[in-house]
């Protein structure tokens, strides 16, 4: 998926780090670190600033990357900026019909507002979309026949999921 691996050597194993320090050391956004905490990165939030042990951070990040090959859950997309799987904001997505059989789900990352994508096949897009409220749209560029009739036909076929 083109993940840029963080340089984990920059995280000191036996020290606790604030969100700020981690963001600085890894060159990522503070929001990203907060997201990791939400996703299960152990953190001591009994004091301010919240502290994360270097060891936990390393474990979390290496686990995260080795899990990269697991299938995404229904309704999730991958945010390139957060480097994490997310359900789009407001649980809404557009489905851009790219070819008669391939489409792209498109939604907004709830953490950073980046547009996220997920490729779907016509036969299984409903499963991939999970509970998302999907609006079907035609992506004209890749269709063989750009006439309105052809587009309507493609959309209708997608709606039926056949
Ligand atoms: Zn994001």
GROMACS .gro file of N, CA and C and ligand atoms in nm:
model
  487
    1UNK      N    1   0.082  -0.120   0.000
    1UNK     CA    2   0.000   0.000   0.000
    1UNK      C    3   0.086   0.127   0.000
    2UNK      N    4   0.216   0.112  -0.018
    2UNK     CA    5   0.300   0.230  -0.023
    2UNK      C    6   0.317   0.299   0.110
    3UNK      N    7   0.313   0.224   0.218
    3UNK     CA    8   0.337   0.284   0.348
    3UNK      C    9   0.479   0.332   0.359
    4UNK      N   10   0.495   0.454   0.407
    4UNK     CA   11   0.629   0.496   0.441
    4UNK      C   12   0.651   0.449   0.584
    5UNK      N   13   0.751   0.368   0.603
    5UNK     CA   14   0.777   0.319   0.737
    5UNK      C   15   0.840   0.429   0.819
    6UNK      N   16   0.797   0.438   0.942
    6UNK     CA   17   0.858   0.536   1.031
    6UNK      C   18   0.992   0.482   1.078
    7UNK      N   19   1.083   0.573   1.101
    7UNK     CA   20   1.213   0.532   1.152
    7UNK      C   21   1.201   0.512   1.303
    8UNK      N   22   1.174   0.387   1.341
    8UNK     CA   23   1.148   0.359   1.482
    8UNK      C   24   1.272   0.368   1.569
    9UNK      N   25   1.389   0.374   1.503
    9UNK     CA   26   1.510   0.390   1.584
    9UNK      C   27   1.513   0.525   1.652
   10UNK      N   28   1.429   0.615   1.602
   10UNK     CA   29   1.428   0.749   1.661
   10UNK      C   30   1.344   0.755   1.788
   11UNK      N   31   1.278   0.643   1.819
   11UNK     CA   32   1.199   0.637   1.943
   11UNK      C   33   1.281   0.563   2.048
   12UNK      N   34   1.308   0.629   2.157
   12UNK     CA   35   1.388   0.564   2.263
   12UNK      C   36   1.300   0.464   2.338
   13UNK      N   37   1.348   0.339   2.340
   13UNK     CA   38   1.271   0.230   2.396
   13UNK      C   39   1.231   0.249   2.541
   14UNK      N   40   1.325   0.295   2.621
   14UNK     CA   41   1.301   0.292   2.766
   14UNK      C   42   1.260   0.426   2.823
   15UNK      N   43   1.212   0.513   2.737
   15UNK     CA   44   1.163   0.643   2.784
   15UNK      C   45   1.015   0.656   2.750
   16UNK      N   46   0.949   0.742   2.823
   16UNK     CA   47   0.813   0.778   2.786
   16UNK      C   48   0.816   0.907   2.707
   17UNK      N   49   0.729   0.913   2.610
   17UNK     CA   50   0.728   1.027   2.518
   17UNK      C   51   0.592   1.094   2.519
   18UNK      N   52   0.591   1.224   2.506
   18UNK     CA   53   0.463   1.293   2.487
   18UNK      C   54   0.423   1.282   2.340
   19UNK      N   55   0.296   1.308   2.313
   19UNK     CA   56   0.245   1.305   2.176
   19UNK      C   57   0.330   1.397   2.087
   20UNK      N   58   0.357   1.514   2.143
   20UNK     CA   59   0.438   1.615   2.075
   20UNK      C   60   0.576   1.557   2.034
   21UNK      N   61   0.641   1.492   2.129
   21UNK     CA   62   0.775   1.437   2.105
   21UNK      C   63   0.773   1.327   1.999
   22UNK      N   64   0.670   1.244   2.007
   22UNK     CA   65   0.660   1.134   1.909
   22UNK      C   66   0.641   1.192   1.769
   23UNK      N   67   0.551   1.289   1.760
   23UNK     CA   68   0.524   1.351   1.630
   23UNK      C   69   0.654   1.409   1.572
   24UNK      N   70   0.730   1.473   1.658
   24UNK     CA   71   0.856   1.533   1.615
   24UNK      C   72   0.956   1.426   1.571
   25UNK      N   73   0.970   1.323   1.653
   25UNK     CA   74   1.069   1.219   1.626
   25UNK      C   75   1.038   1.144   1.497
   26UNK      N   76   0.909   1.120   1.473
   26UNK     CA   77   0.872   1.039   1.356
   26UNK      C   78   0.836   1.124   1.235
   27UNK      N   79   0.827   1.253   1.257
   27UNK     CA   80   0.792   1.340   1.145
   27UNK      C   81   0.649   1.322   1.100
   28UNK      N   82   0.559   1.299   1.194
   28UNK     CA   83   0.418   1.286   1.158
   28UNK      C   84   0.338   1.390   1.236
   29UNK      N   85   0.208   1.395   1.213
   29UNK     CA   86   0.125   1.495   1.278
   29UNK      C   87   0.083   1.448   1.417
   30UNK      N   88   0.065   1.541   1.507
   30UNK     CA   89   0.019   1.505   1.643
   30UNK      C   90  -0.114   1.431   1.637
   31UNK      N   91  -0.200   1.473   1.543
   31UNK     CA   92  -0.330   1.407   1.528
   31UNK      C   93  -0.313   1.259   1.498
   32UNK      N   94  -0.210   1.228   1.421
   32UNK     CA   95  -0.184   1.089   1.384
   32UNK      C   96  -0.152   1.008   1.509
   33UNK      N   97  -0.070   1.066   1.597
   33UNK     CA   98  -0.032   0.996   1.720
   33UNK      C   99  -0.157   0.977   1.807
   34UNK      N  100  -0.241   1.081   1.813
   34UNK     CA  101  -0.364   1.070   1.893
   34UNK      C  102  -0.455   0.961   1.837
   35UNK      N  103  -0.455   0.952   1.705
   35UNK     CA  104  -0.535   0.848   1.640
   35UNK      C  105  -0.485   0.709   1.681
   36UNK      N  106  -0.353   0.693   1.684
   36UNK     CA  107  -0.296   0.563   1.724
   36UNK      C  108  -0.342   0.528   1.865
   37UNK      N  109  -0.344   0.629   1.953
   37UNK     CA  110  -0.387   0.604   2.091
   37UNK      C  111  -0.532   0.556   2.091
   38UNK      N  112  -0.613   0.620   2.007
   38UNK     CA  113  -0.753   0.578   1.994
   38UNK      C  114  -0.763   0.435   1.942
   39UNK      N  115  -0.667   0.401   1.855
   39UNK     CA  116  -0.670   0.268   1.792
   39UNK      C  117  -0.607   0.162   1.879
   40UNK      N  118  -0.562   0.199   1.998
   40UNK     CA  119  -0.514   0.098   2.090
   40UNK      C  120  -0.369   0.112   2.134
   41UNK      N  121  -0.301   0.214   2.091
   41UNK     CA  122  -0.165   0.236   2.141
   41UNK      C  123  -0.173   0.270   2.289
   42UNK      N  124  -0.109   0.188   2.376
   42UNK     CA  125  -0.119   0.214   2.519
   42UNK      C  126  -0.059   0.350   2.556
   43UNK      N  127  -0.131   0.426   2.637
   43UNK     CA  128  -0.084   0.558   2.677
   43UNK      C  129  -0.128   0.584   2.819
   44UNK      N  130  -0.045   0.655   2.894
   44UNK     CA  131  -0.081   0.692   3.030
   44UNK      C  132  -0.146   0.830   3.026
   45UNK      N  133  -0.277   0.831   3.037
   45UNK     CA  134  -0.347   0.959   3.026
   45UNK      C  135  -0.389   1.010   3.163
   46UNK      N  136  -0.328   0.955   3.270
   46UNK     CA  137  -0.363   1.001   3.405
   46UNK      C  138  -0.298   1.135   3.433
   47UNK      N  139  -0.199   1.171   3.353
   47UNK     CA  140  -0.131   1.299   3.372
   47UNK      C  141  -0.126   1.374   3.240
   48UNK      N  142  -0.097   1.502   3.247
   48UNK     CA  143  -0.072   1.582   3.127
   48UNK      C  144   0.073   1.623   3.127
   49UNK      N  145   0.143   1.614   3.014
   49UNK     CA  146   0.092   1.554   2.890
   49UNK      C  147   0.079   1.403   2.900
   50UNK      N  148  -0.007   1.350   2.812
   50UNK     CA  149  -0.023   1.205   2.800
   50UNK      C  150   0.110   1.144   2.758
   51UNK      N  151   0.148   1.034   2.822
   51UNK     CA  152   0.278   0.974   2.790
   51UNK      C  153   0.264   0.835   2.731
   52UNK      N  154   0.349   0.809   2.634
   52UNK     CA  155   0.352   0.679   2.567
   52UNK      C  156   0.491   0.621   2.584
   53UNK      N  157   0.499   0.498   2.628
   53UNK     CA  158   0.629   0.433   2.642
   53UNK      C  159   0.684   0.397   2.504
   54UNK      N  160   0.813   0.422   2.486
   54UNK     CA  161   0.877   0.395   2.358
   54UNK      C  162   0.857   0.252   2.314
   55UNK      N  163   0.863   0.162   2.411
   55UNK     CA  164   0.847   0.020   2.383
   55UNK      C  165   0.707  -0.008   2.325
   56UNK      N  166   0.607   0.053   2.387
   56UNK     CA  167   0.469   0.033   2.340
   56UNK      C  168   0.450   0.088   2.199
   57UNK      N  169   0.511   0.203   2.178
   57UNK     CA  170   0.497   0.266   2.045
   57UNK      C  171   0.558   0.176   1.938
   58UNK      N  172   0.675   0.123   1.968
   58UNK     CA  173   0.741   0.034   1.870
   58UNK      C  174   0.657  -0.088   1.842
   59UNK      N  175   0.606  -0.147   1.951
   59UNK     CA  176   0.525  -0.268   1.935
   59UNK      C  177   0.402  -0.237   1.852
   60UNK      N  178   0.338  -0.126   1.886
   60UNK     CA  179   0.215  -0.089   1.817
   60UNK      C  180   0.240  -0.068   1.668
   61UNK      N  181   0.345   0.008   1.639
   61UNK     CA  182   0.370   0.040   1.498
   61UNK      C  183   0.415  -0.082   1.420
   62UNK      N  184   0.494  -0.169   1.480
   62UNK     CA  185   0.537  -0.285   1.401
   62UNK      C  186   0.420  -0.380   1.382
   63UNK      N  187   0.333  -0.391   1.482
   63UNK     CA  188   0.214  -0.476   1.467
   63UNK      C  189   0.124  -0.421   1.358
   64UNK      N  190   0.110  -0.290   1.358
   64UNK     CA  191   0.025  -0.223   1.262
   64UNK      C  192   0.070  -0.253   1.119
   65UNK      N  193   0.201  -0.247   1.098
   65UNK     CA  194   0.249  -0.264   0.962
   65UNK      C  195   0.247  -0.410   0.920
   66UNK      N  196   0.269  -0.500   1.014
   66UNK     CA  197   0.267  -0.641   0.973
   66UNK      C  198   0.123  -0.686   0.948
   67UNK      N  199   0.027  -0.612   1.000
   67UNK     CA  200  -0.113  -0.647   0.976
   67UNK      C  201  -0.165  -0.590   0.844
   68UNK      N  202  -0.077  -0.524   0.772
   68UNK     CA  203  -0.119  -0.453   0.652
   68UNK      C  204  -0.186  -0.540   0.548
   69UNK      N  205  -0.165  -0.672   0.557
   69UNK     CA  206  -0.220  -0.756   0.451
   69UNK      C  207  -0.357  -0.809   0.483
   70UNK      N  208  -0.405  -0.781   0.603
   70UNK     CA  209  -0.539  -0.827   0.637
   70UNK      C  210  -0.642  -0.747   0.556
   71UNK      N  211  -0.751  -0.815   0.520
   71UNK     CA  212  -0.852  -0.743   0.441
   71UNK      C  213  -0.914  -0.630   0.524
   72UNK      N  214  -0.948  -0.524   0.457
   72UNK     CA  215  -1.013  -0.412   0.524
   72UNK      C  216  -1.153  -0.451   0.566
   73UNK      N  217  -1.199  -0.396   0.674
   73UNK     CA  218  -1.335  -0.423   0.719
   73UNK      C  219  -1.433  -0.349   0.627
   74UNK      N  220  -1.557  -0.402   0.619
   74UNK     CA  221  -1.657  -0.332   0.538
   74UNK      C  222  -1.670  -0.187   0.583
   75UNK      N  223  -1.677  -0.099   0.485
   75UNK     CA  224  -1.697   0.043   0.516
   75UNK      C  225  -1.569   0.119   0.544
   76UNK      N  226  -1.458   0.048   0.555
   76UNK     CA  227  -1.332   0.118   0.582
   76UNK      C  228  -1.260   0.155   0.453
   77UNK      N  229  -1.181   0.260   0.464
   77UNK     CA  230  -1.092   0.300   0.356
   77UNK      C  231  -0.957   0.330   0.417
   78UNK      N  232  -0.858   0.348   0.331
   78UNK     CA  233  -0.725   0.373   0.383
   78UNK      C  234  -0.689   0.520   0.365
   79UNK      N  235  -0.655   0.585   0.476
   79UNK     CA  236  -0.613   0.725   0.466
   79UNK      C  237  -0.461   0.730   0.454
   80UNK      N  238  -0.416   0.783   0.343
   80UNK     CA  239  -0.272   0.789   0.318
   80UNK      C  240  -0.203   0.885   0.415
   81UNK      N  241  -0.275   0.985   0.458
   81UNK     CA  242  -0.215   1.084   0.546
   81UNK      C  243  -0.204   1.030   0.689
   82UNK      N  244  -0.312   0.971   0.738
   82UNK     CA  245  -0.308   0.914   0.874
   82UNK      C  246  -0.236   0.780   0.875
   83UNK      N  247  -0.215   0.721   0.756
   83UNK     CA  248  -0.160   0.587   0.744
   83UNK      C  249  -0.239   0.488   0.829
   84UNK      N  250  -0.369   0.498   0.815
   84UNK     CA  251  -0.455   0.411   0.894
   84UNK      C  252  -0.587   0.389   0.821
   85UNK      N  253  -0.651   0.282   0.861
   85UNK     CA  254  -0.783   0.255   0.806
   85UNK      C  255  -0.886   0.335   0.883
   86UNK      N  256  -0.981   0.388   0.810
   86UNK     CA  257  -1.081   0.476   0.871
   86UNK      C  258  -1.215   0.448   0.808
   87UNK      N  259  -1.319   0.470   0.885
   87UNK     CA  260  -1.452   0.478   0.826
   87UNK      C  261  -1.474   0.624   0.792
   88UNK      N  262  -1.524   0.653   0.672
   88UNK     CA  263  -1.534   0.792   0.631
   88UNK      C  264  -1.627   0.874   0.720
   89UNK      N  265  -1.604   1.004   0.722
   89UNK     CA  266  -1.684   1.095   0.801
   89UNK      C  267  -1.831   1.083   0.763
   90UNK      N  268  -1.919   1.091   0.861
   90UNK     CA  269  -2.065   1.088   0.844
   90UNK      C  270  -2.113   0.958   0.780
   91UNK      N  271  -2.023   0.860   0.769
   91UNK     CA  272  -2.059   0.732   0.708
   91UNK      C  273  -2.116   0.748   0.567
   92UNK      N  274  -2.064   0.846   0.495
   92UNK     CA  275  -2.109   0.862   0.356
   92UNK      C  276  -1.991   0.842   0.261
   93UNK      N  277  -2.022   0.790   0.144
   93UNK     CA  278  -1.920   0.770   0.042
   93UNK      C  279  -1.982   0.785  -0.095
   94UNK      N  280  -1.900   0.825  -0.191
   94UNK     CA  281  -1.942   0.821  -0.330
   94UNK      C  282  -1.883   0.696  -0.392
   95UNK      N  283  -1.957   0.637  -0.480
   95UNK     CA  284  -1.903   0.524  -0.555
   95UNK      C  285  -1.888   0.568  -0.699
   96UNK      N  286  -1.765   0.584  -0.742
   96UNK     CA  287  -1.739   0.627  -0.878
   96UNK      C  288  -1.725   0.503  -0.964
   97UNK      N  289  -1.812   0.491  -1.060
   97UNK     CA  290  -1.808   0.377  -1.151
   97UNK      C  291  -1.700   0.404  -1.255
   98UNK      N  292  -1.593   0.329  -1.250
   98UNK     CA  293  -1.478   0.355  -1.337
   98UNK      C  294  -1.489   0.276  -1.466
   99UNK      N  295  -1.519   0.150  -1.454
   99UNK     CA  296  -1.545   0.065  -1.571
   99UNK      C  297  -1.672  -0.013  -1.538
  100UNK      N  298  -1.725  -0.089  -1.635
  100UNK     CA  299  -1.846  -0.164  -1.602
  100UNK      C  300  -1.830  -0.256  -1.482
  101UNK      N  301  -1.708  -0.293  -1.447
  101UNK     CA  302  -1.690  -0.388  -1.338
  101UNK      C  303  -1.607  -0.338  -1.221
  102UNK      N  304  -1.547  -0.224  -1.236
  102UNK     CA  305  -1.459  -0.173  -1.130
  102UNK      C  306  -1.500  -0.032  -1.091
  103UNK      N  307  -1.503  -0.008  -0.962
  103UNK     CA  308  -1.537   0.125  -0.914
  103UNK      C  309  -1.448   0.166  -0.798
  104UNK      N  310  -1.466   0.289  -0.757
  104UNK     CA  311  -1.387   0.341  -0.646
  104UNK      C  312  -1.479   0.406  -0.545
  105UNK      N  313  -1.473   0.357  -0.423
  105UNK     CA  314  -1.543   0.424  -0.315
  105UNK      C  315  -1.458   0.541  -0.270
  106UNK      N  316  -1.523   0.650  -0.241
  106UNK     CA  317  -1.451   0.771  -0.207
  106UNK      C  318  -1.519   0.835  -0.088
  107UNK      N  319  -1.442   0.862   0.016
  107UNK     CA  320  -1.499   0.925   0.135
  107UNK      C  321  -1.397   1.014   0.202
  108UNK      N  322  -1.441   1.087   0.302
  108UNK     CA  323  -1.351   1.182   0.367
  108UNK      C  324  -1.303   1.127   0.501
  109UNK      N  325  -1.173   1.138   0.523
  109UNK     CA  326  -1.116   1.092   0.649
  109UNK      C  327  -1.169   1.176   0.764
  110UNK      N  328  -1.222   1.110   0.869
  110UNK     CA  329  -1.279   1.187   0.979
  110UNK      C  330  -1.172   1.257   1.064
  111UNK      N  331  -1.048   1.214   1.051
  111UNK     CA  332  -0.941   1.272   1.133
  111UNK      C  333  -0.876   1.392   1.065
  112UNK      N  334  -0.853   1.380   0.933
  112UNK     CA  335  -0.773   1.485   0.867
  112UNK      C  336  -0.841   1.541   0.742
  113UNK      N  337  -0.961   1.495   0.712
  113UNK     CA  338  -1.040   1.546   0.599
  113UNK      C  339  -0.978   1.516   0.462
  114UNK      N  340  -0.877   1.431   0.458
  114UNK     CA  341  -0.822   1.388   0.329
  114UNK      C  342  -0.923   1.296   0.261
  115UNK      N  343  -0.931   1.305   0.128
  115UNK     CA  344  -1.019   1.214   0.055
  115UNK      C  345  -0.953   1.077   0.047
  116UNK      N  346  -1.027   0.976   0.088
  116UNK     CA  347  -0.976   0.838   0.089
  116UNK      C  348  -1.045   0.758  -0.022
  117UNK      N  349  -0.978   0.653  -0.066
  117UNK     CA  350  -1.032   0.572  -0.175
  117UNK      C  351  -1.029   0.424  -0.137
  118UNK      N  352  -1.118   0.351  -0.200
  118UNK     CA  353  -1.112   0.206  -0.189
  118UNK      C  354  -1.165   0.147  -0.319
  119UNK      N  355  -1.085   0.063  -0.380
  119UNK     CA  356  -1.129   0.001  -0.505
  119UNK      C  357  -1.226  -0.112  -0.475
  120UNK      N  358  -1.331  -0.116  -0.554
  120UNK     CA  359  -1.431  -0.220  -0.532
  120UNK      C  360  -1.469  -0.284  -0.666
  121UNK      N  361  -1.516  -0.407  -0.657
  121UNK     CA  362  -1.565  -0.476  -0.775
  121UNK      C  363  -1.717  -0.468  -0.775
  122UNK      N  364  -1.775  -0.469  -0.894
  122UNK     CA  365  -1.919  -0.454  -0.902
  122UNK      C  366  -1.990  -0.564  -0.823
  123UNK      N  367  -1.936  -0.685  -0.832
  123UNK     CA  368  -2.003  -0.798  -0.769
  123UNK      C  369  -2.004  -0.787  -0.616
  124UNK      N  370  -1.910  -0.714  -0.559
  124UNK     CA  371  -1.899  -0.717  -0.413
  124UNK      C  372  -1.897  -0.579  -0.349
  125UNK      N  373  -1.935  -0.477  -0.423
  125UNK     CA  374  -1.919  -0.343  -0.366
  125UNK      C  375  -2.006  -0.319  -0.244
  126UNK      N  376  -2.121  -0.383  -0.241
  126UNK     CA  377  -2.209  -0.361  -0.125
  126UNK      C  378  -2.145  -0.416   0.002
  127UNK      N  379  -2.080  -0.528  -0.011
  127UNK     CA  380  -2.010  -0.585   0.104
  127UNK      C  381  -1.897  -0.492   0.146
  128UNK      N  382  -1.821  -0.444   0.047
  128UNK     CA  383  -1.709  -0.356   0.079
  128UNK      C  384  -1.756  -0.227   0.144
  129UNK      N  385  -1.872  -0.180   0.103
  129UNK     CA  386  -1.921  -0.052   0.153
  129UNK      C  387  -1.981  -0.063   0.293
  130UNK      N  388  -2.014  -0.185   0.334
  130UNK     CA  389  -2.068  -0.204   0.469
  130UNK      C  390  -2.191  -0.118   0.493
  131UNK      N  391  -2.187  -0.042   0.603
  131UNK     CA  392  -2.303   0.040   0.641
  131UNK      C  393  -2.300   0.179   0.580
  132UNK      N  394  -2.206   0.205   0.493
  132UNK     CA  395  -2.194   0.341   0.440
  132UNK      C  396  -2.314   0.377   0.355
  133UNK      N  397  -2.346   0.503   0.359
  133UNK     CA  398  -2.451   0.558   0.275
  133UNK      C  399  -2.385   0.599   0.143
  134UNK      N  400  -2.409   0.520   0.039
  134UNK     CA  401  -2.331   0.536  -0.085
  134UNK      C  402  -2.413   0.606  -0.193
  135UNK      N  403  -2.352   0.703  -0.257
  135UNK     CA  404  -2.411   0.768  -0.375
  135UNK      C  405  -2.334   0.721  -0.497
  136UNK      N  406  -2.406   0.668  -0.592
  136UNK     CA  407  -2.342   0.619  -0.713
  136UNK      C  408  -2.315   0.733  -0.810
  137UNK      N  409  -2.195   0.738  -0.863
  137UNK     CA  410  -2.161   0.842  -0.959
  137UNK      C  411  -2.087   0.780  -1.077
  138UNK      N  412  -2.101   0.844  -1.191
  138UNK     CA  413  -2.033   0.792  -1.309
  138UNK      C  414  -1.898   0.862  -1.325
  139UNK      N  415  -1.794   0.781  -1.343
  139UNK     CA  416  -1.664   0.837  -1.376
  139UNK      C  417  -1.646   0.819  -1.525
  140UNK      N  418  -1.667   0.924  -1.601
  140UNK     CA  419  -1.680   0.908  -1.745
  140UNK      C  420  -1.548   0.870  -1.813
  141UNK      N  421  -1.438   0.911  -1.755
  141UNK     CA  422  -1.311   0.903  -1.826
  141UNK      C  423  -1.279   0.764  -1.881
  142UNK      N  424  -1.309   0.661  -1.802
  142UNK     CA  425  -1.262   0.529  -1.843
  142UNK      C  426  -1.367   0.444  -1.912
  143UNK      N  427  -1.486   0.496  -1.926
  143UNK     CA  428  -1.588   0.415  -1.992
  143UNK      C  429  -1.563   0.412  -2.143
  144UNK      N  430  -1.591   0.299  -2.200
  144UNK     CA  431  -1.570   0.286  -2.345
  144UNK      C  432  -1.666   0.377  -2.420
  145UNK      N  433  -1.787   0.379  -2.369
  145UNK     CA  434  -1.889   0.456  -2.439
  145UNK      C  435  -1.938   0.565  -2.343
  146UNK      N  436  -1.915   0.687  -2.379
  146UNK     CA  437  -1.947   0.797  -2.288
  146UNK      C  438  -2.088   0.852  -2.305
  147UNK      N  439  -2.168   0.788  -2.384
  147UNK     CA  440  -2.303   0.840  -2.403
  147UNK      C  441  -2.384   0.825  -2.275
  148UNK      N  442  -2.479   0.911  -2.256
  148UNK     CA  443  -2.563   0.908  -2.136
  148UNK      C  444  -2.629   0.772  -2.117
  149UNK      N  445  -2.674   0.716  -2.226
  149UNK     CA  446  -2.745   0.588  -2.218
  149UNK      C  447  -2.653   0.480  -2.159
  150UNK      N  448  -2.529   0.480  -2.208
  150UNK     CA  449  -2.435   0.379  -2.159
  150UNK      C  450  -2.406   0.401  -2.010
  151UNK      N  451  -2.390   0.526  -1.972
  151UNK     CA  452  -2.365   0.556  -1.832
  151UNK      C  453  -2.479   0.510  -1.744
  152UNK      N  454  -2.601   0.539  -1.789
  152UNK     CA  455  -2.718   0.500  -1.711
  152UNK      C  456  -2.725   0.349  -1.697
  153UNK      N  457  -2.688   0.282  -1.805
  153UNK     CA  458  -2.691   0.136  -1.802
  153UNK      C  459  -2.589   0.085  -1.700
  154UNK      N  460  -2.468   0.140  -1.705
  154UNK     CA  461  -2.365   0.098  -1.610
  154UNK      C  462  -2.410   0.120  -1.467
  155UNK      N  463  -2.467   0.239  -1.443
  155UNK     CA  464  -2.511   0.272  -1.308
  155UNK      C  465  -2.621   0.178  -1.262
  156UNK      N  466  -2.713   0.151  -1.354
  156UNK     CA  467  -2.824   0.063  -1.319
  156UNK      C  468  -2.771  -0.076  -1.284
  157UNK      N  469  -2.673  -0.122  -1.363
  157UNK     CA  470  -2.617  -0.255  -1.335
  157UNK      C  471  -2.547  -0.256  -1.201
  158UNK      N  472  -2.479  -0.146  -1.172
  158UNK     CA  473  -2.411  -0.139  -1.041
  158UNK      C  474  -2.511  -0.140  -0.927
  159UNK      N  475  -2.620  -0.066  -0.946
  159UNK     CA  476  -2.722  -0.061  -0.842
  159UNK      C  477  -2.776  -0.200  -0.813
  160UNK      N  478  -2.797  -0.274  -0.920
  160UNK     CA  479  -2.853  -0.408  -0.903
  160UNK      C  480  -2.749  -0.503  -0.846
  161UNK      N  481  -2.623  -0.469  -0.867
  161UNK     CA  482  -2.515  -0.553  -0.815
  161UNK      C  483  -2.502  -0.684  -0.889
  162UNK      N  484  -2.546  -0.684  -1.015
  162UNK     CA  485  -2.539  -0.808  -1.092
  162UNK      C  486  -2.417  -0.808  -1.184
  163LIG    ZN1  487  -0.666   1.090   0.760
   0.00000   0.00000   0.00000
